[in-house]
Coordinates of C-alpha atoms and ligand atoms in Angstrom, one line a residue:
X1 CA -1.6 -64.8 -22.3
X2 CA 0.6 -62.5 -24.4
X3 CA -0.4 -61.1 -27.7
X4 CA 1.8 -60.3 -30.7
X5 CA 1.1 -58.1 -33.8
X6 CA 0.7 -59.7 -37.2
X7 CA 3.2 -57.1 -38.5
X8 CA 5.8 -58.1 -36.0
X9 CA 7.2 -54.8 -34.8
X10 CA 5.1 -54.0 -31.7
X11 CA 6.2 -55.4 -28.4
X12 CA 4.0 -58.2 -27.0
X13 CA 1.1 -57.0 -24.9
X14 CA -1.3 -58.4 -22.3
X15 CA -5.0 -58.8 -22.7
X16 CA -6.0 -55.5 -21.2
X17 CA -3.8 -53.4 -23.5
X18 CA -4.9 -55.5 -26.5
X19 CA -8.6 -54.9 -25.6
X20 CA -8.2 -51.2 -25.2
X21 CA -6.0 -50.5 -28.1
X22 CA -7.7 -52.6 -30.8
X23 CA -5.2 -52.2 -33.6
X24 CA -1.4 -52.5 -33.0
X25 CA 0.7 -49.4 -33.4
X26 CA 2.6 -51.0 -36.3
X27 CA -0.8 -51.3 -38.2
X28 CA -1.1 -55.0 -37.4
X29 CA -3.7 -57.1 -35.6
X30 CA -3.1 -58.8 -32.3
X31 CA -3.1 -62.6 -32.0
X32 CA -2.3 -64.8 -29.1
X33 CA 1.4 -65.7 -28.9
X34 CA 0.4 -69.4 -28.8
X35 CA -2.8 -71.4 -29.2
X36 CA -4.2 -72.9 -26.0
X37 CA -5.7 -76.4 -26.3
X38 CA -8.4 -78.5 -24.8
X39 CA -8.0 -82.2 -24.1
X40 CA -10.6 -84.5 -25.6
X41 CA -12.0 -85.3 -22.1
X42 CA -12.4 -81.6 -21.4
X43 CA -14.3 -81.2 -24.7
X44 CA -16.6 -84.1 -23.8
X45 CA -17.3 -82.4 -20.5
X46 CA -18.6 -79.3 -22.2
X47 CA -21.8 -81.1 -23.1
X48 CA -22.8 -81.0 -19.4
X49 CA -22.5 -77.2 -19.3
X50 CA -24.8 -74.4 -20.3
X51 CA -23.7 -71.8 -22.8
X52 CA -22.4 -69.2 -20.3
X53 CA -20.3 -71.8 -18.6
X54 CA -18.9 -73.1 -22.0
X55 CA -18.0 -69.5 -22.9
X56 CA -16.2 -69.0 -19.6
X57 CA -14.2 -72.2 -20.2
X58 CA -13.2 -71.3 -23.7
X59 CA -12.3 -67.7 -22.9
X60 CA -10.3 -68.6 -19.7
X61 CA -6.8 -69.1 -21.3
X62 CA -7.0 -65.8 -23.2
X63 CA -7.3 -63.5 -20.1
X64 CA -4.9 -63.7 -17.2
X65 CA -6.4 -64.6 -13.9
X66 CA -5.1 -61.4 -12.3
X67 CA -7.1 -59.4 -14.8
X68 CA -10.3 -61.5 -14.4
X69 CA -10.5 -64.3 -11.9
X70 CA -12.5 -67.5 -12.4
X71 CA -15.5 -66.2 -10.4
X72 CA -15.5 -62.8 -12.1
X73 CA -15.3 -64.5 -15.6
X74 CA -18.1 -66.9 -14.8
X75 CA -20.2 -64.0 -13.6
X76 CA -19.4 -61.9 -16.6
X77 CA -20.4 -64.6 -19.2
X78 CA -23.6 -65.4 -17.2
X79 CA -24.5 -61.7 -17.2
X80 CA -23.7 -61.4 -20.9
X81 CA -25.8 -64.3 -22.2
X82 CA -28.7 -64.3 -19.8
X83 CA -30.3 -61.4 -21.8
X84 CA -30.5 -63.6 -24.9
X85 CA -33.9 -64.5 -26.0
X86 CA -33.6 -68.2 -26.1
X87 CA -32.8 -70.6 -23.2
X88 CA -30.1 -72.4 -25.3
X89 CA -28.6 -69.0 -26.3
X90 CA -27.3 -70.5 -29.6
X91 CA -29.9 -73.2 -30.5
X92 CA -29.4 -75.7 -33.2
X93 CA -32.2 -76.4 -35.7
X94 CA -32.0 -79.3 -38.2
X95 CA -33.1 -78.4 -41.7
X96 CA -32.3 -81.6 -43.6
X97 CA -30.6 -85.1 -43.1
X98 CA -27.2 -83.8 -42.4
X99 CA -27.5 -80.0 -42.1
X100 CA -28.2 -77.9 -39.0
X101 CA -28.6 -74.1 -38.5
X102 CA -26.8 -72.6 -35.5
X103 CA -29.1 -69.7 -34.6
X104 CA -26.9 -66.8 -33.5
X105 CA -29.6 -64.1 -33.7
X106 CA -31.3 -64.3 -30.3
X107 CA -29.3 -61.4 -28.8
X108 CA -30.6 -57.8 -28.4
X109 CA -29.9 -56.6 -32.0
X110 CA -30.7 -59.9 -33.8
X111 CA -27.3 -60.7 -35.3
X112 CA -24.4 -62.8 -34.3
X113 CA -22.3 -59.8 -33.5
X114 CA -24.1 -59.5 -30.1
X115 CA -22.2 -62.6 -28.9
X116 CA -18.9 -60.8 -29.0
X117 CA -20.0 -57.2 -28.5
X118 CA -22.2 -57.8 -25.4
X119 CA -19.1 -59.5 -23.9
X120 CA -16.8 -56.7 -25.1
X121 CA -18.9 -53.9 -23.5
X122 CA -18.7 -55.7 -20.1
X123 CA -15.0 -56.4 -20.5
X124 CA -14.3 -52.7 -21.2
X125 CA -16.3 -51.7 -18.1
X126 CA -14.4 -54.2 -15.9
X127 CA -10.9 -53.3 -17.2
X128 CA -11.6 -49.5 -17.1
X129 CA -12.9 -49.8 -13.5
X130 CA -9.7 -51.6 -12.6
X131 CA -7.6 -48.9 -14.1
X132 CA -9.8 -46.0 -13.1
X133 CA -9.7 -44.9 -16.8
X134 CA -12.1 -43.8 -19.5
X135 CA -12.1 -44.4 -23.3
X136 CA -13.7 -43.0 -26.4
X137 CA -14.9 -45.6 -28.9
X138 CA -15.3 -44.5 -32.5
X139 CA -16.6 -46.8 -35.2
X140 CA -18.0 -46.9 -38.7
X141 CA -20.9 -49.1 -39.7
X142 CA -22.9 -50.1 -42.7
X143 CA -25.5 -51.7 -40.4
X144 CA -25.2 -54.6 -38.0
X145 CA -21.9 -53.6 -36.2
X146 CA -23.2 -50.2 -35.2
X147 CA -26.4 -51.3 -33.5
X148 CA -24.7 -54.2 -31.7
X149 CA -21.8 -52.0 -30.5
X150 CA -24.2 -49.2 -29.3
X151 CA -26.4 -51.7 -27.5
X152 CA -23.3 -53.2 -25.8
X153 CA -21.9 -49.8 -24.7
X154 CA -25.0 -47.8 -23.8
X155 CA -25.1 -46.4 -20.2
X156 CA -21.6 -47.7 -19.3
X157 CA -20.1 -45.2 -17.0
X158 CA -16.5 -45.1 -18.2
X159 CA -16.8 -44.8 -22.0
X160 CA -18.4 -42.8 -24.8
X161 CA -19.3 -44.2 -28.2
X162 CA -19.4 -42.3 -31.5
X163 CA -20.8 -44.3 -34.4
X164 CA -20.6 -43.0 -37.9
X165 CA -23.1 -44.3 -40.5
X166 CA -23.6 -43.1 -44.0
X167 CA -26.6 -40.8 -44.0
X168 CA -29.5 -42.4 -46.0
X169 CA -27.6 -45.5 -46.8
X170 CA -28.5 -48.0 -44.1
X171 CA -31.8 -49.8 -43.9
X172 CA -34.6 -48.3 -41.7
X173 CA -34.5 -51.2 -39.1
X174 CA -30.7 -50.9 -38.9
X175 CA -30.7 -47.1 -38.5
X176 CA -33.5 -47.2 -35.9
X177 CA -31.7 -49.9 -33.9
X178 CA -28.9 -47.2 -33.5
X179 CA -30.7 -43.9 -33.4
X180 CA -33.5 -44.9 -31.0
X181 CA -30.9 -45.6 -28.3
X182 CA -31.0 -42.4 -26.3
X183 CA -28.2 -42.4 -23.8
X184 CA -25.8 -39.9 -22.4
X185 CA -22.7 -41.7 -23.7
X186 CA -24.1 -42.6 -27.2
X187 CA -23.5 -40.3 -30.2
X188 CA -24.9 -41.3 -33.6
X189 CA -23.3 -39.4 -36.5
X190 CA -25.1 -39.4 -39.8
X191 CA -22.3 -38.7 -42.2
X192 CA -22.8 -37.0 -45.6
X193 CA -20.9 -39.7 -47.5
X194 CA -20.6 -43.4 -48.1
X195 CA -19.6 -46.2 -45.8
X196 CA -16.1 -46.1 -47.1
X197 CA -16.0 -42.3 -46.2
X198 CA -17.1 -43.3 -42.7
X199 CA -14.3 -45.9 -42.5
X200 CA -11.7 -43.5 -43.8
X201 CA -12.6 -40.9 -41.3
X202 CA -12.4 -43.4 -38.4
X203 CA -9.0 -44.4 -39.7
X204 CA -7.9 -40.8 -39.9
X205 CA -9.0 -40.2 -36.3
X206 CA -6.9 -43.2 -35.1
X207 CA -4.0 -42.0 -37.3
X208 CA -4.0 -38.7 -35.3
X209 CA -1.8 -40.0 -32.5
X210 CA -2.2 -36.9 -30.3
X211 CA -6.0 -37.2 -30.5
X212 CA -5.8 -41.0 -30.0
X213 CA -3.9 -40.5 -26.7
X214 CA -5.9 -37.4 -25.6
X215 CA -9.3 -39.2 -25.9
X216 CA -8.2 -42.8 -25.3
X217 CA -9.6 -43.8 -28.7
X218 CA -10.6 -47.4 -28.9
X219 CA -12.2 -49.7 -31.5
X220 CA -15.0 -52.2 -31.4
X221 CA -14.8 -53.4 -35.0
X222 CA -13.7 -57.0 -35.7
X223 CA -10.0 -56.2 -35.7
X224 CA -10.3 -56.1 -31.9
X225 CA -9.1 -59.5 -30.6
X226 CA -11.8 -59.6 -28.0
X227 CA -14.4 -59.8 -30.9
X228 CA -12.7 -62.9 -32.3
X229 CA -12.5 -64.4 -28.8
X230 CA -16.2 -63.9 -28.1
X231 CA -17.1 -66.0 -31.1
X232 CA -15.1 -69.1 -30.4
X233 CA -17.4 -70.6 -27.8
X234 CA -20.4 -71.2 -30.0
X235 CA -18.4 -73.6 -32.2
X236 CA -17.5 -75.7 -29.2
X237 CA -21.1 -75.5 -27.9
X238 CA -22.6 -76.7 -31.2
X239 CA -20.0 -79.5 -31.4
X240 CA -20.8 -80.5 -27.8
X241 CA -24.5 -80.9 -28.6
X242 CA -23.9 -82.8 -31.8
X243 CA -21.8 -85.5 -30.1
X244 CA -18.4 -84.3 -30.9
X245 CA -15.4 -84.7 -30.1
X246 CA -16.0 -88.2 -31.4
X247 CA -17.0 -86.9 -34.8
X248 CA -15.6 -84.1 -36.9
X249 CA -18.0 -81.4 -38.2
X250 CA -18.1 -79.1 -41.2
X251 CA -19.0 -75.4 -40.5
X252 CA -20.4 -73.1 -43.2
X253 CA -19.9 -69.5 -42.4
X254 CA -21.5 -66.5 -44.2
X255 CA -18.4 -64.2 -44.4
X256 CA -17.6 -60.5 -44.8
X257 CA -14.6 -59.4 -42.7
X258 CA -13.5 -63.0 -42.1
X259 CA -14.0 -62.5 -38.3
X260 CA -16.6 -65.2 -37.7
X261 CA -14.9 -67.9 -39.7
X262 CA -11.5 -66.9 -38.3
X263 CA -13.0 -67.7 -34.8
X264 CA -13.8 -71.2 -36.2
X265 CA -10.2 -71.5 -37.2
X266 CA -9.1 -70.6 -33.7
X267 CA -11.5 -73.3 -32.3
X268 CA -9.8 -75.8 -34.5
X269 CA -6.4 -74.6 -33.4
X270 CA -7.6 -75.2 -29.8
X271 CA -8.4 -78.8 -30.7
X272 CA -12.0 -78.9 -31.9
X273 CA -12.3 -81.5 -34.6
X274 CA -13.4 -79.5 -37.7
X275 CA -13.0 -81.3 -41.0
X276 CA -13.8 -78.3 -43.2
X277 CA -14.6 -74.6 -43.0
X278 CA -16.7 -73.4 -45.9
X279 CA -16.3 -69.6 -46.5
X280 CA -19.6 -68.4 -48.0
X281 CA -19.5 -65.2 -50.0
X282 CA -22.1 -63.3 -51.9
X283 CA -21.3 -61.6 -55.3
X284 CA -18.4 -59.8 -53.6
X285 CA -16.4 -62.9 -54.0
X286 CA -12.7 -62.0 -53.4
X287 CA -12.4 -64.8 -50.9
X288 CA -14.1 -67.3 -53.2
X289 CA -11.6 -66.5 -55.9
X290 CA -8.8 -66.9 -53.5
X291 CA -9.7 -70.4 -52.4
X292 CA -10.8 -71.5 -55.9
X293 CA -8.0 -70.0 -58.0
X294 CA -5.2 -69.1 -55.6
X295 CA -5.3 -65.4 -56.4
X296 CA -6.4 -62.4 -54.4
X297 CA -7.3 -59.2 -56.3
X298 CA -9.5 -56.3 -55.3
X299 CA -12.6 -55.5 -57.4
X300 CA -15.2 -52.8 -56.6
X301 CA -17.7 -53.5 -53.9
X302 CA -21.2 -54.2 -55.3
X303 CA -24.4 -54.0 -53.2
X304 CA -26.1 -57.3 -52.6
X305 CA -29.1 -58.7 -50.7
X306 CA -26.7 -59.6 -47.9
X307 CA -25.2 -56.1 -47.2
X308 CA -23.2 -57.1 -44.1
X309 CA -21.0 -59.2 -46.4
X310 CA -20.5 -56.5 -49.0
X311 CA -16.8 -56.3 -48.4
X312 CA -13.7 -56.7 -50.6
X313 CA -10.8 -56.5 -48.2
X314 CA -11.5 -58.7 -45.2
X315 CA -9.5 -57.3 -42.4
X316 CA -9.3 -60.5 -40.3
X317 CA -7.8 -62.4 -43.2
X318 CA -4.5 -60.9 -42.2
X319 CA -4.6 -63.0 -39.0
X320 CA -4.8 -66.2 -41.1
X321 CA -2.1 -65.0 -43.5
X322 CA 0.1 -64.5 -40.4
X323 CA -0.1 -68.2 -39.6
X324 CA 0.2 -69.3 -43.2
X325 CA 3.4 -67.3 -43.4
X326 CA 4.7 -69.1 -40.2
X327 CA 4.2 -66.0 -38.1
X328 CA 6.8 -64.0 -39.9
X329 CA 5.6 -60.4 -39.2
X330 CA 8.0 -58.7 -41.6
X331 CA 6.8 -60.9 -44.5
X332 CA 3.1 -60.2 -43.6
X333 CA 3.9 -56.4 -43.5
X334 CA 5.5 -56.5 -46.9
X335 CA 2.6 -58.6 -48.4
X336 CA -0.1 -56.4 -47.0
X337 CA 1.6 -53.3 -48.2
X338 CA 1.9 -54.7 -51.7
X339 CA -1.7 -55.8 -51.6
X340 CA -2.9 -52.3 -50.6
X341 CA -0.7 -50.6 -53.2
X342 CA -1.3 -52.9 -56.2
X343 CA -4.7 -54.5 -55.3
X344 CA -3.1 -57.9 -55.8
X345 CA -1.7 -60.1 -53.0
X346 CA 1.8 -61.4 -53.9
X347 CA 2.4 -65.2 -53.8
X348 CA -1.3 -65.9 -53.1
X349 CA -1.1 -69.3 -54.7
X350 CA 1.4 -70.6 -52.1
X351 CA -0.8 -69.2 -49.3
X352 CA -3.9 -70.8 -50.8
X353 CA -2.1 -74.2 -50.9
X354 CA -1.5 -73.9 -47.2
X355 CA -5.2 -73.0 -46.5
X356 CA -6.9 -75.5 -48.8
X357 CA -6.7 -78.5 -46.6
X358 CA -9.2 -76.8 -44.2
X359 CA -10.9 -74.0 -46.0
X360 CA -13.2 -74.1 -49.0
X361 CA -14.8 -71.0 -50.7
X362 CA -18.3 -70.9 -52.2
X363 CA -20.1 -68.0 -53.9
X364 CA -23.9 -67.5 -53.9
X365 CA -25.4 -64.6 -55.9
X366 CA -28.6 -62.7 -55.2
X367 CA -30.8 -64.9 -57.4
X368 CA -29.5 -68.0 -55.7
X369 CA -30.0 -66.4 -52.3
X370 CA -33.7 -65.8 -53.1
X371 CA -34.1 -69.3 -54.4
X372 CA -32.6 -70.8 -51.1
X373 CA -34.9 -68.6 -48.9
X374 CA -38.0 -69.8 -51.0
X375 CA -36.9 -73.4 -51.0
X376 CA -36.0 -73.8 -47.4
X377 CA -39.3 -72.1 -46.4
X378 CA -41.3 -74.4 -48.7
X379 CA -39.5 -77.5 -47.4
X380 CA -39.2 -76.8 -43.7
X381 CA -41.3 -73.7 -42.9
X382 CA -38.2 -71.9 -41.7
X383 CA -37.5 -68.3 -42.8
X384 CA -33.9 -67.5 -43.5
X385 CA -32.4 -64.0 -43.6
X386 CA -30.3 -63.4 -46.8
X387 CA -26.9 -63.8 -45.0
X388 CA -27.9 -67.2 -43.6
X389 CA -29.3 -68.1 -47.0
X390 CA -25.9 -67.5 -48.6
X391 CA -24.6 -70.0 -46.0
X392 CA -27.2 -72.6 -46.8
X393 CA -26.6 -72.0 -50.6
X394 CA -22.9 -72.6 -50.0
X395 CA -23.5 -75.8 -48.0
X396 CA -25.6 -77.1 -51.0
X397 CA -22.7 -76.4 -53.4
X398 CA -20.2 -78.2 -51.1
X399 CA -19.9 -82.0 -51.9
X400 CA -21.4 -84.1 -49.1
X401 CA -18.8 -86.1 -47.1
X402 CA -21.1 -88.0 -44.7
X403 CA -20.3 -85.6 -41.9
X404 CA -22.7 -83.3 -40.1
X405 CA -22.8 -79.8 -41.4
X406 CA -23.6 -76.7 -39.4
X407 CA -24.5 -73.5 -41.2
X408 CA -24.2 -70.3 -39.0
X409 CA -27.5 -68.4 -39.0
X410 CA -26.0 -64.9 -38.6
X411 CA -29.1 -62.7 -38.5
X412 CA -32.9 -62.9 -37.7
X413 CA -35.0 -62.8 -40.9
X414 CA -36.9 -59.7 -39.5
X415 CA -33.8 -57.7 -39.8
X416 CA -33.9 -58.0 -43.6
X417 CA -37.7 -58.2 -44.2
X418 CA -37.5 -57.0 -47.8
X419 CA -35.4 -59.8 -49.2
X420 CA -37.5 -62.4 -47.2
X421 CA -40.7 -60.9 -48.6
X422 CA -39.3 -60.8 -52.1
X423 CA -38.6 -64.6 -51.9
X424 CA -41.6 -65.9 -50.0
X425 CA -44.3 -63.2 -50.0
X426 CA -44.1 -63.2 -46.2
X427 CA -42.9 -60.3 -44.1
X428 CA -41.3 -61.6 -40.9
X429 CA -42.3 -59.8 -37.7
X430 CA -39.8 -58.3 -35.3
X431 CA -39.5 -60.2 -31.9
X432 CA -41.6 -58.7 -29.1
X433 CA -38.7 -56.8 -27.5
X434 CA -38.3 -54.8 -30.7
X435 CA -41.9 -54.5 -31.8
X436 CA -42.1 -50.8 -31.1
X437 CA -38.8 -49.9 -32.9
X438 CA -40.6 -48.2 -35.7
X439 CA -42.3 -45.6 -33.5
X440 CA -39.5 -44.7 -31.0
X441 CA -38.0 -41.2 -31.3
X442 CA -34.5 -41.0 -33.0
X443 CA -31.4 -39.0 -32.2
X444 CA -28.5 -38.5 -34.6
X445 CA -26.2 -35.6 -35.6
X446 CA -25.7 -34.9 -39.3
X447 CA -22.1 -34.0 -40.1
X448 CA -20.4 -33.2 -43.4
X449 CA -17.8 -35.6 -44.8
X450 CA -14.9 -33.5 -43.4
X451 CA -12.2 -34.7 -41.0
X452 CA -12.1 -31.4 -39.0
X453 CA -15.9 -31.4 -38.5
X454 CA -15.9 -34.9 -37.2
X455 CA -12.8 -34.5 -35.0
X456 CA -14.2 -31.3 -33.4
X457 CA -17.5 -33.0 -32.7
X458 CA -15.9 -36.0 -31.1
X459 CA -13.5 -33.9 -29.0
X460 CA -16.2 -31.5 -27.8
X461 CA -18.4 -34.4 -26.6
X462 CA -16.0 -36.9 -25.3
X463 CA -15.5 -36.4 -21.6
X464 CA -12.3 -38.5 -21.6
X465 CA -9.4 -37.3 -19.4
X466 CA -6.4 -39.6 -19.6
Ligands
PLP501 C1 -21.1 -59.1 -39.9 C2 -22.1 -60.1 -40.5 C3 -21.5 -61.1 -41.3 C4 -20.1 -61.2 -41.7 O1 -19.3 -61.6 -40.6 P1 -17.7 -61.4 -40.6 O2 -17.3 -61.8 -39.2 O3 -17.5 -60.0 -41.0 O4 -17.2 -62.3 -41.7 C5 -22.5 -62.0 -41.8 N1 -23.8 -62.0 -41.6 C6 -24.3 -61.0 -40.8 C7 -25.8 -60.9 -40.6 C8 -23.4 -60.0 -40.2 O5 -24.0 -59.0 -39.5

């Protein structure tokens, strides 16, 4: 498989280079040059397979056999998902007549990001071994990404990971899931600034091309194609268990950076019958306004009960725009530049028309989120985390069409105990394997919000030698 940039001015690359470089040099995101597809009979056959085997089948066309042969791929997905805490890996749970939760929080850090990042860590190791190379991963996190990335990269011999989080601005559980990982190749940086400052510093590190080459800088955020790739399989797995391909499904996806719901779009491009994709937003509703009104304009980010969705500019949306613009990279480049400069996406109405047949936006605010958590608990005994509750709230706002609906449960309720307690009076307990999280020693380095200070720290500690 070859990959092209959404901005159209980087030569096509193979999977290994796409994995290691993250962002394209022209500033675009990599997407496959064409969409592979599955025959109906192949989709039907998925219902005989376990999760790891389904993942291997779905990932197969995206990685050339000379990079990873069938055996190695099967071994890799098996090793990735056998550590998950549930025999089904991504179990379904029915919550009313036509609605199921797809529980994606049985991985090591209790959020759906483990599905792609656990795979990504192993792919990095495999590809770097083949090339006898090292890389330096730098990332910024406001919570879930950081812990999932650190857990996926810890103790891997050919990479170092530096994760910046805003000092004092992430929840205690989220911070401890990062800072209690004591490993030679893991560096937690507590930055004296906001999440945006962290992101700006990471971008500045990547923009320093000399440093980028010297240290082999690489990204694990959801702009990396392998993140998207690692999230496609659970849509097929859910459909296989709910008797598709004979029946189309609606998926409802709590959305921030548009990565997860974009993976659903890819599943549909590969042939999975999906009738509708509901993009569920919290009060940070730029995507809702796009799908409802055909306009896209940036407002300030406001904190909500579902912090992993507190995003205005969803980076993966560029991948959808690329298809909506008939894969015209120059046009995407011009549109994104105008959007960044003016805060308004030009010709959004035409793009929206192209997307509306499949996508629908819904907005669920904090008060509604708490109501949903309370209601679902009262009716079913199930505790929802606030992100999943935004999804269930969005499903309730979407007119019923007689089809089965699957809401993605993106985090374990114990990861956001305050919101759950506020709604129900119950404080969900952490699963056994994390029960001593609150007593483990922590390790992090406090650094001022200054480019030179961060760059010097990274350079001094990265043992990269390309
Ligand atoms: C990251 C995250 C989201 C948003 O996912 P995107 O792929 O960024 O749209 C939703 N819920 C939880 C719990 C998350 O960690």
